[in-house]
Coordinates of C-alpha atoms in Angstrom, one line a residue:
M1220 CA -17.3 28.5 11.7
S1221 CA -18.5 30.9 14.3
K1222 CA -17.3 30.8 17.9
S1223 CA -20.6 29.7 19.3
S1224 CA -21.0 27.0 16.7
R1225 CA -17.5 25.7 17.4
I1226 CA -18.2 25.6 21.1
I1227 CA -21.5 23.7 20.5
K1228 CA -19.8 21.2 18.1
N1229 CA -16.9 20.5 20.5
T1230 CA -19.4 20.2 23.4
G1231 CA -21.4 17.7 21.4
F1232 CA -18.4 15.5 20.7
L1233 CA -17.3 15.7 24.3
Y1234 CA -20.7 14.5 25.5
I1235 CA -20.6 11.5 23.1
R1236 CA -17.3 10.7 24.8
T1237 CA -18.8 11.1 28.2
V1238 CA -21.7 8.8 27.5
V1239 CA -19.4 6.1 26.3
S1240 CA -17.0 6.7 29.2
L1241 CA -19.9 6.6 31.7
V1242 CA -21.3 3.3 30.5
V1243 CA -17.8 1.6 30.4
N1244 CA -16.7 3.0 33.7
I1245 CA -19.7 1.7 35.5
F1246 CA -18.7 -1.9 34.5
T1247 CA -15.0 -1.2 35.0
T1248 CA -15.3 -0.2 38.6
K1249 CA -17.6 -3.1 39.4
I1250 CA -15.2 -5.6 37.8
L1251 CA -12.2 -4.0 39.4
L1252 CA -13.7 -4.0 42.9
E1253 CA -14.5 -7.7 42.5
A1254 CA -11.1 -8.5 41.1
L1255 CA -9.0 -6.7 43.7
G1256 CA -11.3 -6.8 46.7
V1257 CA -12.1 -3.9 49.1
S1258 CA -8.7 -3.8 50.8
D1259 CA -6.5 -3.9 47.7
Y1260 CA -8.8 -1.4 45.9
G1261 CA -8.5 0.9 48.9
L1262 CA -4.7 0.4 49.0
Y1263 CA -4.4 1.3 45.3
N1264 CA -6.4 4.5 45.9
V1265 CA -4.4 5.6 48.9
V1266 CA -1.0 4.8 47.2
G1267 CA -2.2 6.4 44.0
G1268 CA -3.3 9.4 45.9
S1269 CA 0.3 9.9 47.1
I1270 CA 1.4 10.1 43.4
A1271 CA -1.6 12.3 42.4
M1272 CA -0.7 14.7 45.2
L1273 CA 2.6 15.4 43.5
G1274 CA 0.9 15.5 40.1
F1275 CA 0.0 19.1 40.8
I1276 CA 3.1 20.0 38.8
S1277 CA 1.6 18.5 35.7
A1278 CA -1.9 20.0 36.4
S1279 CA -0.7 23.5 37.0
M1280 CA 1.7 23.5 34.0
S1281 CA -1.0 22.2 31.8
S1282 CA -3.4 25.0 32.5
T1283 CA -0.5 27.5 32.3
T1284 CA 0.6 26.3 28.9
Q1285 CA -2.9 26.2 27.5
R1286 CA -3.5 29.7 28.8
F1287 CA -0.4 31.2 27.2
I1288 CA -1.0 29.4 23.8
S1289 CA -4.7 30.4 23.7
H1290 CA -3.8 34.0 24.7
A1291 CA -1.2 34.2 21.9
E1292 CA -3.6 32.7 19.3
G1293 CA -6.2 35.3 20.4
S1294 CA -3.7 38.1 19.6
G1295 CA -2.9 36.5 16.3
N1296 CA 0.8 36.1 17.0
T1297 CA 1.8 32.8 15.4
E1298 CA 5.5 33.2 16.1
R1299 CA 4.8 33.7 19.8
V1300 CA 2.7 30.5 19.8
K1301 CA 5.7 28.5 18.4
S1302 CA 8.1 30.1 20.9
I1303 CA 5.7 29.4 23.9
F1304 CA 5.4 25.7 22.8
N1305 CA 9.1 25.1 22.5
N1306 CA 9.9 26.8 25.8
A1307 CA 7.1 24.9 27.5
L1308 CA 8.7 21.7 26.3
L1309 CA 12.0 22.8 27.9
I1310 CA 10.3 23.6 31.2
H1311 CA 8.5 20.3 31.3
N1312 CA 11.6 18.2 30.6
V1313 CA 13.3 19.9 33.6
L1314 CA 10.2 19.4 35.8
A1315 CA 10.1 15.7 34.8
L1316 CA 13.7 15.3 36.1
L1317 CA 12.9 17.2 39.3
S1318 CA 9.8 15.1 39.8
V1319 CA 11.8 11.9 39.7
L1320 CA 13.8 13.1 42.7
I1321 CA 10.7 14.4 44.6
L1322 CA 8.9 11.1 44.1
L1323 CA 11.8 8.9 45.1
I1324 CA 12.4 11.0 48.3
G1325 CA 8.6 11.0 49.0
G1326 CA 8.5 7.2 48.7
L1327 CA 10.9 6.9 51.6
F1328 CA 8.5 8.8 53.8
F1329 CA 5.3 7.2 52.5
F1330 CA 6.5 3.7 53.2
N1331 CA 8.1 4.4 56.5
G1332 CA 5.3 5.4 58.8
V1333 CA 3.0 7.7 56.8
L1334 CA 0.8 5.1 55.0
S1335 CA -1.1 2.4 56.9
I1336 CA -0.5 -0.7 54.8
P1337 CA -1.9 -4.1 55.7
E1338 CA 0.6 -6.7 56.6
G1339 CA 1.9 -8.7 53.6
K1340 CA 1.0 -5.9 51.1
Q1341 CA 4.2 -3.8 51.5
T1342 CA 5.8 -5.2 48.3
A1343 CA 2.6 -4.7 46.3
A1344 CA 2.3 -1.2 47.5
I1345 CA 5.8 -0.3 46.5
A1346 CA 5.2 -1.9 43.1
V1347 CA 2.1 0.2 42.6
Y1348 CA 4.0 3.3 43.7
G1349 CA 6.7 2.6 41.2
C1350 CA 4.3 2.1 38.2
L1351 CA 2.3 5.2 39.0
M1352 CA 5.5 7.2 39.4
V1353 CA 6.7 6.2 35.9
S1354 CA 3.3 7.1 34.5
T1355 CA 3.1 10.5 36.2
V1356 CA 6.7 11.6 35.4
F1357 CA 6.2 10.6 31.7
S1358 CA 2.9 12.5 31.6
I1359 CA 4.6 15.8 32.6
T1360 CA 6.7 15.7 29.4
V1361 CA 3.6 15.6 27.1
V1362 CA 1.6 18.3 28.9
P1363 CA 2.5 20.9 26.1
Y1364 CA 1.0 18.6 23.5
E1365 CA -2.2 18.2 25.4
A1366 CA -2.4 22.0 25.9
E1367 CA -2.0 22.4 22.1
I1368 CA -5.0 20.1 21.5
N1369 CA -7.1 22.2 23.9
A1370 CA -5.8 25.5 22.7
H1371 CA -6.6 24.6 19.1
E1372 CA -10.1 23.5 20.2
D1373 CA -9.5 20.2 18.4
L1374 CA -11.7 18.2 20.8
I1375 CA -12.8 15.6 18.3
F1376 CA -9.4 13.9 18.7
F1377 CA -9.7 14.4 22.4
S1378 CA -13.0 12.6 22.5
I1379 CA -11.7 9.7 20.4
I1380 CA -8.6 9.2 22.5
G1381 CA -10.8 9.4 25.6
I1382 CA -13.1 6.6 24.4
I1383 CA -10.0 4.5 23.6
D1384 CA -8.7 5.2 27.1
V1385 CA -11.8 3.9 28.9
V1386 CA -12.1 0.8 26.6
L1387 CA -8.4 -0.1 27.4
K1388 CA -9.0 0.4 31.1
F1389 CA -12.1 -1.9 30.9
S1390 CA -10.0 -4.5 29.1
I1391 CA -7.3 -4.3 31.8
A1392 CA -9.9 -4.7 34.6
L1393 CA -11.4 -7.7 32.8
G1394 CA -8.0 -9.3 32.3
V1395 CA -7.1 -8.7 36.0
L1396 CA -10.3 -10.5 37.0
Y1397 CA -9.2 -13.7 35.3
S1398 CA -5.4 -13.4 36.0
N1399 CA -3.3 -15.4 38.4
G1400 CA -0.7 -14.0 40.7
D1401 CA -0.8 -10.7 42.6
R1402 CA -3.7 -8.9 40.9
L1403 CA -2.8 -5.5 42.4
I1404 CA 0.7 -5.6 40.9
I1405 CA -0.6 -6.8 37.5
Y1406 CA -3.2 -4.0 37.5
A1407 CA -0.6 -1.3 38.3
I1408 CA 1.8 -2.4 35.6
C1409 CA -1.0 -2.6 33.0
M1410 CA -2.3 0.9 33.9
A1411 CA 1.2 2.3 33.6
V1412 CA 1.6 0.9 30.1
E1413 CA -1.9 2.0 29.1
S1414 CA -1.4 5.6 30.2
T1415 CA 1.9 5.8 28.4
F1416 CA 0.3 4.6 25.2
V1417 CA -2.5 7.2 25.4
R1418 CA -0.1 10.0 26.0
L1419 CA 2.2 9.0 23.1
A1420 CA -0.8 9.0 20.8
S1421 CA -1.5 12.7 21.8
Q1422 CA 2.1 13.6 21.1
W1423 CA 2.0 11.9 17.7
Y1424 CA -1.2 13.7 16.8
C1425 CA 0.1 17.2 17.6
R1426 CA 3.3 16.7 15.6
S1427 CA 1.2 15.6 12.6
H1428 CA -1.4 18.4 12.7
Y1429 CA 0.0 21.6 14.2
N1430 CA 2.8 23.7 12.5
E1431 CA 4.4 24.7 15.8
C1432 CA 4.8 21.1 16.7
H1433 CA 6.2 19.8 13.4
S1434 CA 9.8 20.2 14.5
I1435 CA 11.2 20.8 18.0
E1436 CA 13.5 23.8 18.1
I1437 CA 14.1 24.3 21.8
R1438 CA 17.6 25.7 21.3
N1439 CA 16.6 28.2 18.6
Q1440 CA 13.4 29.2 20.2
Y1441 CA 14.8 29.6 23.7
N1442 CA 13.4 32.8 25.2
S1443 CA 14.3 33.7 28.8
S1444 CA 11.5 36.3 28.9
I1445 CA 8.8 33.8 28.0
I1446 CA 10.2 31.3 30.5
R1447 CA 10.2 33.9 33.3
E1448 CA 6.6 34.9 32.4
M1449 CA 5.4 31.3 32.3
T1450 CA 7.2 30.2 35.5
S1451 CA 6.0 33.3 37.4
F1452 CA 2.4 32.6 36.4
T1453 CA 2.9 28.9 37.1
G1454 CA 4.3 29.6 40.5
W1455 CA 1.1 31.1 41.8
N1456 CA -1.0 28.6 39.8
T1457 CA 1.1 25.8 41.3
L1458 CA 0.5 27.0 44.8
M1459 CA -3.2 26.9 44.2
T1460 CA -3.2 23.5 42.4
A1461 CA -0.7 22.0 44.9
S1462 CA -2.8 23.0 47.9
S1463 CA -5.9 21.5 46.3
M1464 CA -4.1 18.2 45.6
I1465 CA -2.5 18.1 49.0
G1466 CA -5.9 18.8 50.6
L1467 CA -7.6 16.1 48.6
F1468 CA -4.8 13.5 49.2
G1469 CA -4.6 14.6 52.8
M1470 CA -8.2 13.6 53.3
N1471 CA -7.2 10.1 52.2
L1472 CA -4.2 10.0 54.5
V1473 CA -6.2 11.2 57.5
M1474 CA -8.9 8.7 56.8
N1475 CA -6.4 6.0 56.2
H1476 CA -4.6 6.8 59.5
F1477 CA -7.7 7.0 61.7
F1478 CA -10.0 4.5 60.0
G1479 CA -8.0 2.1 57.7
V1480 CA -8.0 1.1 54.0
K1481 CA -11.7 0.0 53.9
L1482 CA -12.8 3.6 54.2
N1483 CA -10.3 4.6 51.5
A1484 CA -12.1 2.2 49.2
A1485 CA -15.4 4.0 50.0
M1486 CA -13.7 7.3 49.4
G1487 CA -12.3 6.1 46.1
I1488 CA -15.8 5.0 44.9
A1489 CA -17.3 8.3 46.0
T1490 CA -14.6 10.2 44.2
Q1491 CA -15.1 8.3 41.0
L1492 CA -18.9 8.7 41.0
S1493 CA -18.6 12.5 41.6
G1494 CA -15.8 12.6 39.0
V1495 CA -18.1 11.0 36.4
L1496 CA -20.8 13.6 37.1
M1497 CA -18.2 16.4 37.2
G1498 CA -17.1 15.3 33.7
L1499 CA -20.6 16.2 32.4
S1500 CA -20.1 19.9 33.3
M1501 CA -16.3 19.9 32.6
N1502 CA -17.0 19.0 29.0
M1503 CA -18.7 22.3 28.5
I1504 CA -16.0 24.1 30.4
K1505 CA -13.3 22.5 28.4
A1506 CA -15.1 23.5 25.2
L1507 CA -15.5 27.2 26.1
T1508 CA -12.2 27.9 28.0
P1509 CA -10.1 28.4 24.8
S1510 CA -12.6 30.8 23.5
L1511 CA -12.7 32.6 26.8
V1512 CA -8.9 33.0 26.9
K1513 CA -8.7 34.0 23.3
A1514 CA -11.4 36.7 23.9
E1515 CA -9.2 38.1 26.7
G1516 CA -6.1 37.9 24.4
G1517 CA -7.9 39.9 21.8
N1518 CA -8.9 42.6 24.3
K1519 CA -12.6 41.6 24.3
R1520 CA -13.2 41.8 28.0
S1521 CA -17.0 42.2 27.7
E1522 CA -17.2 39.1 25.6
M1523 CA -15.1 37.2 28.1
L1524 CA -17.4 38.2 30.9
K1525 CA -20.4 37.1 29.0
I1526 CA -18.9 33.7 28.4
S1527 CA -18.0 33.4 32.1
I1528 CA -21.5 34.2 33.3
T1529 CA -23.1 31.8 30.9
G1530 CA -20.5 29.1 31.6
C1531 CA -21.1 29.3 35.4
K1532 CA -24.8 28.8 34.9
F1533 CA -24.6 26.0 32.4
S1534 CA -21.9 24.2 34.4
Y1535 CA -24.1 24.2 37.5
L1536 CA -27.3 23.2 35.6
I1537 CA -25.7 20.3 33.8
F1538 CA -24.1 18.9 37.0
S1539 CA -27.3 19.4 39.1
F1540 CA -29.6 18.0 36.4
F1541 CA -28.0 14.5 36.8
G1542 CA -26.6 15.1 40.3
I1543 CA -29.8 15.7 42.2
P1544 CA -31.5 12.5 41.0
V1545 CA -28.3 10.5 41.9
L1546 CA -28.4 12.2 45.4
V1547 CA -32.0 11.1 46.0
Y1548 CA -31.5 7.6 44.7
I1549 CA -27.9 7.1 45.9
T1550 CA -28.5 3.9 47.8
P1551 CA -30.2 1.9 44.9
V1552 CA -27.7 3.5 42.5
L1553 CA -24.7 2.1 44.4
T1554 CA -26.4 -1.2 45.0
L1555 CA -27.1 -1.7 41.3
W1556 CA -23.6 -0.4 40.3
L1557 CA -21.5 -2.5 42.8
K1558 CA -21.9 -6.0 43.9
N1559 CA -20.6 -5.2 47.4
V1560 CA -20.9 -1.5 48.6
P1561 CA -18.2 -0.6 51.2
D1562 CA -19.5 1.0 54.4
M1563 CA -20.0 4.8 54.4
T1564 CA -19.8 5.0 50.5
A1565 CA -23.3 6.5 50.2
C1566 CA -22.6 9.1 52.9
F1567 CA -19.3 10.1 51.2
C1568 CA -21.0 10.3 47.8
V1569 CA -23.7 12.6 49.0
I1570 CA -21.3 15.1 50.7
L1571 CA -18.9 15.1 47.7
L1572 CA -21.7 15.6 45.2
I1573 CA -23.1 18.5 47.1
T1574 CA -19.6 20.1 47.4
Q1575 CA -19.0 19.8 43.7
M1576 CA -22.4 21.1 42.9
L1577 CA -21.7 24.2 44.8
E1578 CA -18.3 24.6 43.1
Q1579 CA -20.0 24.7 39.7
L1580 CA -21.6 28.0 40.5
T1581 CA -18.2 29.8 40.2
V1582 CA -15.9 27.3 38.5
V1583 CA -15.7 29.3 35.2
L1584 CA -14.8 32.5 37.1
H1585 CA -11.6 30.7 38.0
Q1586 CA -10.8 30.3 34.3
S1587 CA -11.6 34.0 33.7
I1588 CA -9.2 35.2 36.5
S1589 CA -6.5 32.9 35.1
A1590 CA -7.1 34.3 31.6
V1591 CA -6.3 37.9 32.9
G1592 CA -3.2 36.6 34.7
N1593 CA -3.2 38.7 37.9
I1594 CA -3.5 35.8 40.3
R1595 CA -1.1 36.3 43.2
N1596 CA -3.5 37.4 46.0
Y1597 CA -6.3 35.2 44.5
S1598 CA -4.0 32.1 44.6
I1599 CA -3.0 32.8 48.2
C1600 CA -6.6 33.0 49.4
R1601 CA -7.7 29.9 47.4
S1602 CA -4.7 28.0 48.8
V1603 CA -5.7 28.8 52.3
S1604 CA -9.2 27.5 51.7
N1605 CA -7.8 24.4 50.1
I1606 CA -5.6 23.5 53.1
A1607 CA -7.8 24.7 55.9
P1608 CA -10.2 21.7 55.9
L1609 CA -7.3 19.2 56.2
L1610 CA -5.7 21.1 59.1
L1611 CA -9.0 21.5 60.9
S1612 CA -10.0 17.9 60.4
T1613 CA -6.6 16.6 61.6
S1614 CA -6.9 18.7 64.7
I1615 CA -10.4 17.6 65.4
Y1616 CA -9.6 13.9 65.0
C1617 CA -6.6 14.2 67.3
L1618 CA -8.8 15.7 70.1
Y1619 CA -12.2 14.1 69.6
P1620 CA -13.2 10.6 68.2
L1621 CA -15.7 11.9 65.7
Q1622 CA -17.2 10.1 62.7
S1623 CA -15.2 9.8 59.5
Y1624 CA -17.6 12.0 57.5
W1625 CA -16.7 15.2 59.4
I1626 CA -13.6 15.6 57.2
L1627 CA -15.8 15.8 54.2
I1628 CA -18.2 18.2 55.8
N1629 CA -15.2 20.5 56.5
W1630 CA -14.3 20.0 52.8
L1631 CA -17.8 21.1 51.8
I1632 CA -17.7 24.3 53.9
F1633 CA -14.3 25.5 52.6
K1634 CA -14.3 24.1 49.0
G1635 CA -18.0 24.5 48.2
I1636 CA -18.8 27.7 50.0
I1637 CA -15.8 29.8 51.0
S1638 CA -13.8 29.1 47.8
G1639 CA -16.9 30.2 45.8
I1640 CA -17.1 33.5 47.7
V1641 CA -13.3 34.0 47.0
N1642 CA -14.0 33.4 43.3
V1643 CA -16.7 36.0 43.1
Y1644 CA -14.8 38.6 45.1
Y1645 CA -11.7 38.4 43.0
S1646 CA -13.7 38.3 39.8
K1647 CA -15.1 41.7 40.8
I1648 CA -11.6 43.1 41.5
I1649 CA -9.7 41.5 38.6
I1650 CA -12.1 41.1 35.7
G1651 CA -14.8 43.6 36.6
L1652 CA -17.6 41.2 37.4
N1653 CA -20.9 42.8 38.3
I1654 CA -21.9 41.0 41.4
R1655 CA -25.6 42.0 41.1
S1656 CA -25.6 40.7 37.6
Y1657 CA -24.0 37.4 38.8
L1658 CA -26.6 37.0 41.5
T1659 CA -29.5 37.7 39.1
D1660 CA -28.2 35.8 36.1
V1661 CA -26.6 32.8 37.8
L1662 CA -27.3 32.3 41.5
K1663 CA -31.1 33.1 41.5
P1664 CA -32.2 30.9 38.5
C1665 CA -29.9 28.0 39.6
L1666 CA -31.1 27.9 43.2
T1667 CA -34.8 28.3 42.1
T1668 CA -34.4 25.5 39.6
T1669 CA -32.7 23.3 42.2
L1670 CA -35.5 23.8 44.7
W1671 CA -38.3 22.9 42.3
S1672 CA -36.5 20.0 40.7
S1673 CA -35.5 18.5 44.1
L1674 CA -39.1 18.8 45.2
V1675 CA -40.4 17.0 42.2
I1676 CA -37.7 14.2 42.4
V1677 CA -38.3 13.6 46.1
M1678 CA -42.1 13.4 45.5
T1679 CA -41.6 10.9 42.6
Y1680 CA -39.3 8.9 44.9
N1681 CA -41.8 8.7 47.7
I1682 CA -44.7 7.8 45.4
L1683 CA -43.1 5.2 43.1
Y1684 CA -40.0 3.8 44.8
N1685 CA -41.9 1.7 47.3
T1686 CA -43.8 -0.1 44.6
D1687 CA -42.7 -3.3 42.8
L1688 CA -41.2 -1.2 40.1
R1689 CA -37.4 -1.2 39.8
F1690 CA -35.8 2.1 40.9
L1691 CA -34.7 2.9 37.3
I1692 CA -38.3 3.7 36.3
P1693 CA -38.9 6.4 38.9
F1694 CA -35.3 7.6 38.5
S1695 CA -35.8 8.0 34.7
L1696 CA -39.1 9.6 35.3
S1697 CA -37.6 12.1 37.7
V1698 CA -35.0 13.1 35.1
I1699 CA -37.6 13.5 32.3
I1700 CA -39.9 15.6 34.5
S1701 CA -36.9 17.9 35.4
I1702 CA -36.3 18.9 31.8
P1703 CA -39.2 21.5 31.5
I1704 CA -38.3 22.8 35.0
Y1705 CA -34.7 23.5 33.9
Y1706 CA -35.7 24.8 30.5
Y1707 CA -38.4 27.3 31.7
L1708 CA -37.0 28.4 35.1
A1709 CA -33.2 28.5 34.5
L1710 CA -32.7 29.7 31.0
N1711 CA -33.3 33.1 29.4
R1712 CA -34.4 33.5 25.8
E1713 CA -30.9 33.5 24.3
E1714 CA -29.8 30.5 26.4
K1715 CA -32.9 28.5 25.4
I1716 CA -31.9 29.0 21.7
M1717 CA -28.3 27.9 22.6
A1718 CA -29.6 24.8 24.5
V1719 CA -31.9 23.7 21.6
T1720 CA -29.1 24.2 19.1
M1721 CA -26.6 22.2 21.2
F1722 CA -29.2 19.4 21.6
Q1723 CA -29.8 19.3 17.8
T1724 CA -26.1 19.3 17.1
I1725 CA -25.5 16.3 19.4
I1726 CA -28.4 14.4 17.9
S1727 CA -27.2 15.1 14.4
K1728 CA -23.7 13.9 15.3
L1729 CA -25.0 10.7 16.8
K1730 CA -27.1 10.0 13.6
I1731 CA -23.9 10.5 11.5
K1732 CA -22.0 8.1 13.8
C1733 CA -24.8 5.5 13.5
L1734 CA -24.9 5.8 9.7

């Protein structure tokens, strides 16, 4: 199977997974908000954020392990792949033990003055923290297995396990709705059990299908050189990932401190909605990243650059295709989705969606820089841009009583604009990106398409939305009208062929599933 065919096939399966996940998550969040209430839902998000902040260890090591395995496979060195996997297991087991200590110590601070927890909810908050801590620590130990699945581009299993994951979460939310007792504690325990099951399934699959995972030989495969190489790369990658997680969780903390848990609920919903749309473009990125890294591992820099440019364009186009209609129709979308919409949710959604839309313009360049591996200066600059909005917002709120959305505006400026400039600049230095080519092939067609599609969608909204028709009719019409705009204005001849082929592949897979 050719590389482009494999990417298209994997992308097709990932989109099937996304469609199912999207439908199920819409009902899951609605049921969960009704079951827990605004305060408990906000409390779960802010306590969960404290765990997620420390989950940067797992996130950074996952990308590092996948990068090294894909790079080794690109060079054709199977023995190095096996050695990297076993040494990665050793590193992750040590990190899991360290994480236990970090999370236990962190809990002492979070529940003694850092978090603003409603009276009577202290026990529930501690129980939530404990359940999420167990889940997070366990997840660190299976990162090498998840990296193997991505490096082998075996995304069919990834899609299947993802569908099982969202169905189980829906079942948990439904069970919590009809349960007695403290629903927040019940939900936290069930989520810990569910996440553990999903990760054990990934571990079993890898040991059953990949030679380097059949038997664990950490002692025989121990290689201090590989460990130094991986930890050195991880160190800078962790700095960047940690600063991003701290910045994101810091927003929740600042919002919690100055405005209370109800705005944390609004922030949680906005993050989930933007995360769903992000998944649409991340599917494509997940499918092409292994090929991108393997191209660099095989000394095919020009091929890697071509994948990067195409990936940036498609990532933005996929996100904006669905994101722009959601932005215009955000109020009716939230009203239809949720029974009770917390205050400021629509405002938070709009700012986060615009931020993530801008990020898509350069998101694949980050993968390309990581594939090359020279990331020290790049990581420092990105880390500064990740932390800056948190520090700036905290200073502003301490001095002036501004509205809550200003912290997200700062996030948009630094994460959406400044980080993108950093990505382009270091892509030129590290991987030899031609900036003129990037502006011509990515930025110009993407912004032109956005301008025209936004104009059409706003006109459709103004003409049809005030009639007796439900908003889904003008919303769907806006999406349909946007298709030819994206096809003719954004894509060149080669990309049009790729888009048609991808669409045909997805349709054929859906037909096979139905039969």
